mmCIF file of C-alpha atoms in Angstrom:
data_model
loop_
_atom_site.group_PDB
_atom_site.id
_atom_site.type_symbol
_atom_site.label_atom_id
_atom_site.label_comp_id
_atom_site.label_asym_id
_atom_site.label_seq_id
_atom_site.Cartn_x
_atom_site.Cartn_y
_atom_site.Cartn_z
ATOM 1 C CA UNK Y 1 -0.125 -0.026 0.118
ATOM 2 C CA UNK Y 2 0.619 3.461 -0.529
ATOM 3 C CA UNK Y 3 -0.203 4.706 2.889
ATOM 4 C CA UNK Y 4 -2.769 3.257 5.157
ATOM 5 C CA UNK Y 5 -5.788 5.012 3.593
ATOM 6 C CA UNK Y 6 -8.699 4.757 5.140
ATOM 7 C CA UNK Y 7 -10.867 6.989 3.753
ATOM 8 C CA UNK Y 8 -10.748 8.763 0.107
ATOM 9 C CA UNK Y 9 -12.401 11.559 -0.741
ATOM 10 C CA UNK Y 10 -13.713 12.115 -4.173
ATOM 11 C CA UNK Y 11 -13.821 15.369 -5.491
ATOM 12 C CA UNK Y 12 -16.826 15.032 -8.228
ATOM 13 C CA UNK Y 13 -18.632 18.437 -7.891
ATOM 14 C CA UNK Y 14 -16.037 20.690 -6.491
ATOM 15 C CA UNK Y 15 -18.376 23.814 -6.136
ATOM 16 C CA UNK Y 16 -20.956 22.350 -4.011
ATOM 17 C CA UNK Y 17 -18.075 20.644 -2.018
ATOM 18 C CA UNK Y 18 -16.105 23.496 -1.219
ATOM 19 C CA UNK Y 19 -19.142 25.654 -0.306
ATOM 20 C CA UNK Y 20 -20.097 23.027 2.428
ATOM 21 C CA UNK Y 21 -16.740 22.992 3.740
ATOM 22 C CA UNK Y 22 -16.361 26.679 3.617
ATOM 23 C CA UNK Y 23 -19.643 27.005 5.689
ATOM 24 C CA UNK Y 24 -18.120 24.692 8.478
ATOM 25 C CA UNK Y 25 -14.551 25.909 8.383
ATOM 26 C CA UNK Y 26 -14.523 29.866 8.332
ATOM 27 C CA UNK Y 27 -11.968 29.421 11.106
ATOM 28 C CA UNK Y 28 -9.653 28.536 8.627
ATOM 29 C CA UNK Y 29 -5.960 30.191 9.432
ATOM 30 C CA UNK Y 30 -4.269 33.084 7.242
ATOM 31 C CA UNK Y 31 -1.986 30.607 5.827
ATOM 32 C CA UNK Y 32 -4.695 28.439 4.354
ATOM 33 C CA UNK Y 33 -5.427 31.480 2.382
ATOM 34 C CA UNK Y 34 -1.947 31.998 1.503
ATOM 35 C CA UNK Y 35 -2.427 28.556 -0.622
ATOM 36 C CA UNK Y 36 -5.357 29.396 -1.972
ATOM 37 C CA UNK Y 37 -3.492 32.271 -3.177
ATOM 38 C CA UNK Y 38 -0.293 30.254 -4.654
ATOM 39 C CA UNK Y 39 -3.119 28.241 -5.979
ATOM 40 C CA UNK Y 40 -4.719 30.557 -7.809
ATOM 41 C CA UNK Y 41 -1.550 31.504 -9.216
ATOM 42 C CA UNK Y 42 -0.495 28.403 -10.312
ATOM 43 C CA UNK Y 43 -3.974 28.728 -12.742
ATOM 44 C CA UNK Y 44 -2.295 31.454 -14.319
ATOM 45 C CA UNK Y 45 -0.138 28.485 -16.408
ATOM 46 C CA UNK Y 46 -3.096 27.065 -17.954
ATOM 47 C CA UNK Y 47 -4.740 30.608 -18.941
ATOM 48 C CA UNK Y 48 -4.501 32.234 -22.317
ATOM 49 C CA UNK Y 49 -2.170 33.923 -24.080
ATOM 50 C CA UNK Y 50 -3.817 37.003 -24.045
ATOM 51 C CA UNK Y 51 -4.042 36.384 -20.493
ATOM 52 C CA UNK Y 52 -0.456 35.323 -20.007
ATOM 53 C CA UNK Y 53 0.575 38.760 -21.585
ATOM 54 C CA UNK Y 54 -0.604 41.102 -19.361
ATOM 55 C CA UNK Y 55 1.816 42.846 -17.567
ATOM 56 C CA UNK Y 56 1.734 42.117 -13.808
ATOM 57 C CA UNK Y 57 0.408 38.338 -12.636
ATOM 58 C CA UNK Y 58 -2.377 38.871 -9.333
ATOM 59 C CA UNK Y 59 -3.542 36.475 -6.883
ATOM 60 C CA UNK Y 60 -6.024 38.140 -4.052
ATOM 61 C CA UNK Y 61 -5.961 37.025 -0.950
ATOM 62 C CA UNK Y 62 -10.400 37.477 0.482
ATOM 63 C CA UNK Y 63 -11.286 37.505 4.300
ATOM 64 C CA UNK Y 64 -14.616 36.581 5.530
ATOM 65 C CA UNK Y 65 -16.783 37.668 8.377
ATOM 66 C CA UNK Y 66 -18.701 35.369 10.822
ATOM 67 C CA UNK Y 67 -21.565 35.430 8.977
ATOM 68 C CA UNK Y 68 -19.380 34.341 5.708
ATOM 69 C CA UNK Y 69 -19.785 36.867 3.652
ATOM 70 C CA UNK Y 70 -16.417 38.338 1.821
ATOM 71 C CA UNK Y 71 -15.540 41.337 3.633
ATOM 72 C CA UNK Y 72 -11.951 42.206 2.489
ATOM 73 C CA UNK Y 73 -9.648 41.509 -0.351
ATOM 74 C CA UNK Y 74 -5.920 42.170 -1.068
ATOM 75 C CA UNK Y 75 -4.456 42.103 -4.224
ATOM 76 C CA UNK Y 76 -0.420 40.659 -4.243
ATOM 77 C CA UNK Y 77 1.082 40.988 -7.728
ATOM 78 C CA UNK Y 78 4.296 40.692 -9.950
ATOM 79 C CA UNK Y 79 5.446 40.806 -13.305
ATOM 80 C CA UNK Y 80 4.394 37.412 -14.077
ATOM 81 C CA UNK Y 81 4.017 33.951 -12.068
ATOM 82 C CA UNK Y 82 7.346 33.767 -10.290
ATOM 83 C CA UNK Y 83 7.868 36.888 -8.850
ATOM 84 C CA UNK Y 84 3.947 36.819 -7.942
ATOM 85 C CA UNK Y 85 4.703 33.627 -6.014
ATOM 86 C CA UNK Y 86 7.233 35.485 -4.080
ATOM 87 C CA UNK Y 87 5.077 38.584 -3.406
ATOM 88 C CA UNK Y 88 3.010 35.956 -1.644
ATOM 89 C CA UNK Y 89 5.747 34.414 0.211
ATOM 90 C CA UNK Y 90 6.359 37.841 1.528
ATOM 91 C CA UNK Y 91 3.231 39.141 2.642
ATOM 92 C CA UNK Y 92 2.441 35.785 4.551
ATOM 93 C CA UNK Y 93 5.789 34.535 6.053
ATOM 94 C CA UNK Y 94 8.375 36.432 7.914
ATOM 95 C CA UNK Y 95 10.580 33.379 7.949
ATOM 96 C CA UNK Y 96 10.362 29.344 7.137
ATOM 97 C CA UNK Y 97 12.631 26.544 7.943
ATOM 98 C CA UNK Y 98 11.921 24.830 4.849
ATOM 99 C CA UNK Y 99 10.400 26.005 1.147
ATOM 100 C CA UNK Y 100 9.001 24.376 -1.452
ATOM 101 C CA UNK Y 101 10.199 25.039 -5.331
ATOM 102 C CA UNK Y 102 7.909 23.304 -8.001
ATOM 103 C CA UNK Y 103 7.769 24.408 -11.933
ATOM 104 C CA UNK Y 104 5.925 27.024 -12.618
ATOM 105 C CA UNK Y 105 5.337 25.776 -16.619
ATOM 106 C CA UNK Y 106 3.024 23.214 -15.235
ATOM 107 C CA UNK Y 107 -0.041 22.871 -12.713
ATOM 108 C CA UNK Y 108 0.411 19.110 -11.252
ATOM 109 C CA UNK Y 109 3.035 19.288 -8.985
ATOM 110 C CA UNK Y 110 2.916 22.125 -7.266
ATOM 111 C CA UNK Y 111 -0.987 21.222 -6.834
ATOM 112 C CA UNK Y 112 0.147 17.846 -5.230
ATOM 113 C CA UNK Y 113 2.484 19.405 -2.932
ATOM 114 C CA UNK Y 114 -0.268 21.599 -1.489
ATOM 115 C CA UNK Y 115 -0.620 18.734 1.729
ATOM 116 C CA UNK Y 116 3.232 19.046 1.854
ATOM 117 C CA UNK Y 117 3.395 22.533 2.696
ATOM 118 C CA UNK Y 118 0.739 22.129 5.617
ATOM 119 C CA UNK Y 119 2.806 19.944 7.057
ATOM 120 C CA UNK Y 120 6.058 21.978 6.700
ATOM 121 C CA UNK Y 121 3.978 25.124 7.154
ATOM 122 C CA UNK Y 122 6.119 26.139 4.170
ATOM 123 C CA UNK Y 123 5.554 28.836 1.121
ATOM 124 C CA UNK Y 124 5.495 27.697 -2.069
ATOM 125 C CA UNK Y 125 7.440 29.035 -4.402
ATOM 126 C CA UNK Y 126 8.158 28.553 -8.649
ATOM 127 C CA UNK Y 127 11.104 28.273 -10.919
ATOM 128 C CA UNK Y 128 11.491 27.729 -14.579
ATOM 129 C CA UNK Y 129 12.439 24.143 -15.090
ATOM 130 C CA UNK Y 130 16.545 25.530 -16.551
ATOM 131 C CA UNK Y 131 17.325 28.057 -14.164
ATOM 132 C CA UNK Y 132 16.762 29.648 -10.800
ATOM 133 C CA UNK Y 133 15.589 32.796 -10.625
ATOM 134 C CA UNK Y 134 17.539 35.164 -8.418
ATOM 135 C CA UNK Y 135 14.424 36.662 -6.680
ATOM 136 C CA UNK Y 136 13.747 33.185 -6.036
ATOM 137 C CA UNK Y 137 17.057 32.190 -4.312
ATOM 138 C CA UNK Y 138 16.606 35.622 -2.138
ATOM 139 C CA UNK Y 139 13.201 35.289 -0.793
ATOM 140 C CA UNK Y 140 14.338 31.714 0.350
ATOM 141 C CA UNK Y 141 17.629 33.547 1.831
ATOM 142 C CA UNK Y 142 15.289 36.028 3.193
ATOM 143 C CA UNK Y 143 12.785 33.451 4.973
ATOM 144 C CA UNK Y 144 15.705 32.121 6.451
ATOM 145 C CA UNK Y 145 15.476 28.434 5.033
ATOM 146 C CA UNK Y 146 17.591 25.882 5.566
ATOM 147 C CA UNK Y 147 15.558 23.271 3.128
ATOM 148 C CA UNK Y 148 14.312 22.976 -0.213
ATOM 149 C CA UNK Y 149 11.840 20.576 -1.549
ATOM 150 C CA UNK Y 150 12.005 20.299 -5.262
ATOM 151 C CA UNK Y 151 8.251 18.910 -6.719
ATOM 152 C CA UNK Y 152 8.822 16.902 -9.789
ATOM 153 C CA UNK Y 153 11.655 14.989 -12.025
ATOM 154 C CA UNK Y 154 14.660 16.970 -13.578
ATOM 155 C CA UNK Y 155 12.433 17.873 -16.571
ATOM 156 C CA UNK Y 156 9.965 19.793 -14.119
ATOM 157 C CA UNK Y 157 13.065 21.363 -11.947
ATOM 158 C CA UNK Y 158 16.498 20.826 -13.716
ATOM 159 C CA UNK Y 159 19.821 19.236 -12.008
ATOM 160 C CA UNK Y 160 20.841 22.587 -12.936
ATOM 161 C CA UNK Y 161 18.779 24.298 -10.087
ATOM 162 C CA UNK Y 162 19.422 21.608 -7.779
ATOM 163 C CA UNK Y 163 23.110 22.533 -8.032
ATOM 164 C CA UNK Y 164 22.210 26.452 -7.590
ATOM 165 C CA UNK Y 165 20.267 25.519 -4.694
ATOM 166 C CA UNK Y 166 22.882 23.106 -3.012
ATOM 167 C CA UNK Y 167 25.740 25.737 -3.950
ATOM 168 C CA UNK Y 168 23.681 28.629 -2.081
ATOM 169 C CA UNK Y 169 24.106 26.091 1.422
ATOM 170 C CA UNK Y 170 20.806 24.480 1.034
ATOM 171 C CA UNK Y 171 19.511 21.320 1.812
ATOM 172 C CA UNK Y 172 17.758 19.758 -0.901
ATOM 173 C CA UNK Y 173 15.495 16.980 -1.666
ATOM 174 C CA UNK Y 174 13.765 16.389 -4.625
ATOM 175 C CA UNK Y 175 10.175 14.062 -4.640
ATOM 176 C CA UNK Y 176 9.655 13.072 -7.494
ATOM 177 C CA UNK Y 177 7.662 10.001 -9.466
ATOM 178 C CA UNK Y 178 8.123 8.767 -13.415
ATOM 179 C CA UNK Y 179 5.151 11.386 -13.999
ATOM 180 C CA UNK Y 180 2.721 13.394 -12.187
ATOM 181 C CA UNK Y 181 0.689 10.278 -10.922
ATOM 182 C CA UNK Y 182 4.016 8.824 -9.489
ATOM 183 C CA UNK Y 183 5.175 12.141 -8.191
ATOM 184 C CA UNK Y 184 2.198 12.906 -5.893
ATOM 185 C CA UNK Y 185 1.919 9.402 -4.576
ATOM 186 C CA UNK Y 186 5.687 9.716 -3.967
ATOM 187 C CA UNK Y 187 3.891 13.576 -2.187
ATOM 188 C CA UNK Y 188 1.896 11.408 -0.334
ATOM 189 C CA UNK Y 189 4.148 9.037 1.197
ATOM 190 C CA UNK Y 190 6.310 11.769 2.463
ATOM 191 C CA UNK Y 191 3.200 14.000 4.414
ATOM 192 C CA UNK Y 192 2.115 10.662 5.893
ATOM 193 C CA UNK Y 193 6.232 9.726 6.897
ATOM 194 C CA UNK Y 194 6.521 13.548 8.389
ATOM 195 C CA UNK Y 195 3.028 13.423 10.446
ATOM 196 C CA UNK Y 196 3.768 9.502 11.412
ATOM 197 C CA UNK Y 197 0.972 9.130 14.226
ATOM 198 C CA UNK Y 198 -1.157 12.041 13.186
ATOM 199 C CA UNK Y 199 -1.235 11.785 9.756
ATOM 200 C CA UNK Y 200 -5.342 11.749 8.850
ATOM 201 C CA UNK Y 201 -4.882 8.433 6.891
ATOM 202 C CA UNK Y 202 -7.261 9.916 4.163
ATOM 203 C CA UNK Y 203 -6.440 11.773 0.768
ATOM 204 C CA UNK Y 204 -8.300 13.864 -2.180
ATOM 205 C CA UNK Y 205 -8.284 11.986 -5.092
ATOM 206 C CA UNK Y 206 -8.374 14.230 -8.257
ATOM 207 C CA UNK Y 207 -8.034 13.864 -12.195
ATOM 208 C CA UNK Y 208 -4.350 14.416 -13.443
ATOM 209 C CA UNK Y 209 -5.313 15.515 -16.478
ATOM 210 C CA UNK Y 210 -6.665 18.907 -15.409
ATOM 211 C CA UNK Y 211 -6.204 21.476 -12.610
ATOM 212 C CA UNK Y 212 -9.821 22.454 -11.431
ATOM 213 C CA UNK Y 213 -10.547 19.910 -9.292
ATOM 214 C CA UNK Y 214 -7.051 20.036 -7.374
ATOM 215 C CA UNK Y 215 -7.034 23.300 -7.582
ATOM 216 C CA UNK Y 216 -10.496 23.804 -5.548
ATOM 217 C CA UNK Y 217 -9.441 21.000 -2.820
ATOM 218 C CA UNK Y 218 -5.524 22.328 -2.757
ATOM 219 C CA UNK Y 219 -6.146 24.942 0.290
ATOM 220 C CA UNK Y 220 -8.118 22.058 2.238
ATOM 221 C CA UNK Y 221 -5.341 19.777 1.649
ATOM 222 C CA UNK Y 222 -3.136 22.645 2.988
ATOM 223 C CA UNK Y 223 -5.440 22.791 5.876
ATOM 224 C CA UNK Y 224 -6.175 19.539 7.116
ATOM 225 C CA UNK Y 225 -2.842 18.278 5.635
ATOM 226 C CA UNK Y 226 -4.403 15.929 3.551
ATOM 227 C CA UNK Y 227 -2.857 14.802 0.378
ATOM 228 C CA UNK Y 228 -3.923 15.612 -3.052
ATOM 229 C CA UNK Y 229 -3.252 12.211 -5.250
ATOM 230 C CA UNK Y 230 -3.508 12.506 -9.103
ATOM 231 C CA UNK Y 231 -5.429 9.844 -10.950
ATOM 232 C CA UNK Y 232 -6.320 9.792 -14.743
ATOM 233 C CA UNK Y 233 -10.135 10.324 -15.244
ATOM 234 C CA UNK Y 234 -11.093 7.021 -16.360
ATOM 235 C CA UNK Y 235 -8.934 4.538 -14.644
ATOM 236 C CA UNK Y 236 -7.056 4.589 -11.477
ATOM 237 C CA UNK Y 237 -3.538 5.456 -12.081
ATOM 238 C CA UNK Y 238 -1.051 2.973 -10.602
ATOM 239 C CA UNK Y 239 0.691 5.146 -8.664
ATOM 240 C CA UNK Y 240 -2.248 6.306 -6.851
ATOM 241 C CA UNK Y 241 -3.409 2.444 -6.474
ATOM 242 C CA UNK Y 242 -0.350 2.163 -4.345
#
């Protein structure tokens, strides 16, 4: 078995699911909203060119009053998705012992990292596959992080990026599978290992060939430290089955 999962929450009608969970969970802490900002940012990866070519990429962090009515919003923006991720980190983390790093050219690995970010209380930063931006390394250093968890294979985040992190004196652990399904399973294993006896023994199962369902559930996965396991839409992926 991949992990001893006693319950798998299938994500089918996500809008209804999120409404019900939000009605019971208005006390979601600030950093759950941080991840919501991050995953909204990730959705920009797949947007049409007319959206991607705008001068600023932005995410919004929202707050709700006791009745669940939206009361305030704050725009967090950078010149591109990589800088927006940095700004989101700056806005919500004064320091962090660990950072999660995922490619900014695809959504799957970053979505799979949701629960791991919750377990580590870590921001999620994005990188280009072939090069680590100065701003990203600078943000890791500002946070005072000692460890970086890279999501995905060298095709997603290159060995060169890993070497640059190590050269900066950072501990690096790569969590990867042979594909997005294998990587999400590997992340789930890592979450279970870090949580130990506290692990919830649950997983969110979401299709891996589109981002909407995984994106919708990521803030809840972060808050409750429940892995998002990706699968094919018509058959359970072998890695997801364990």
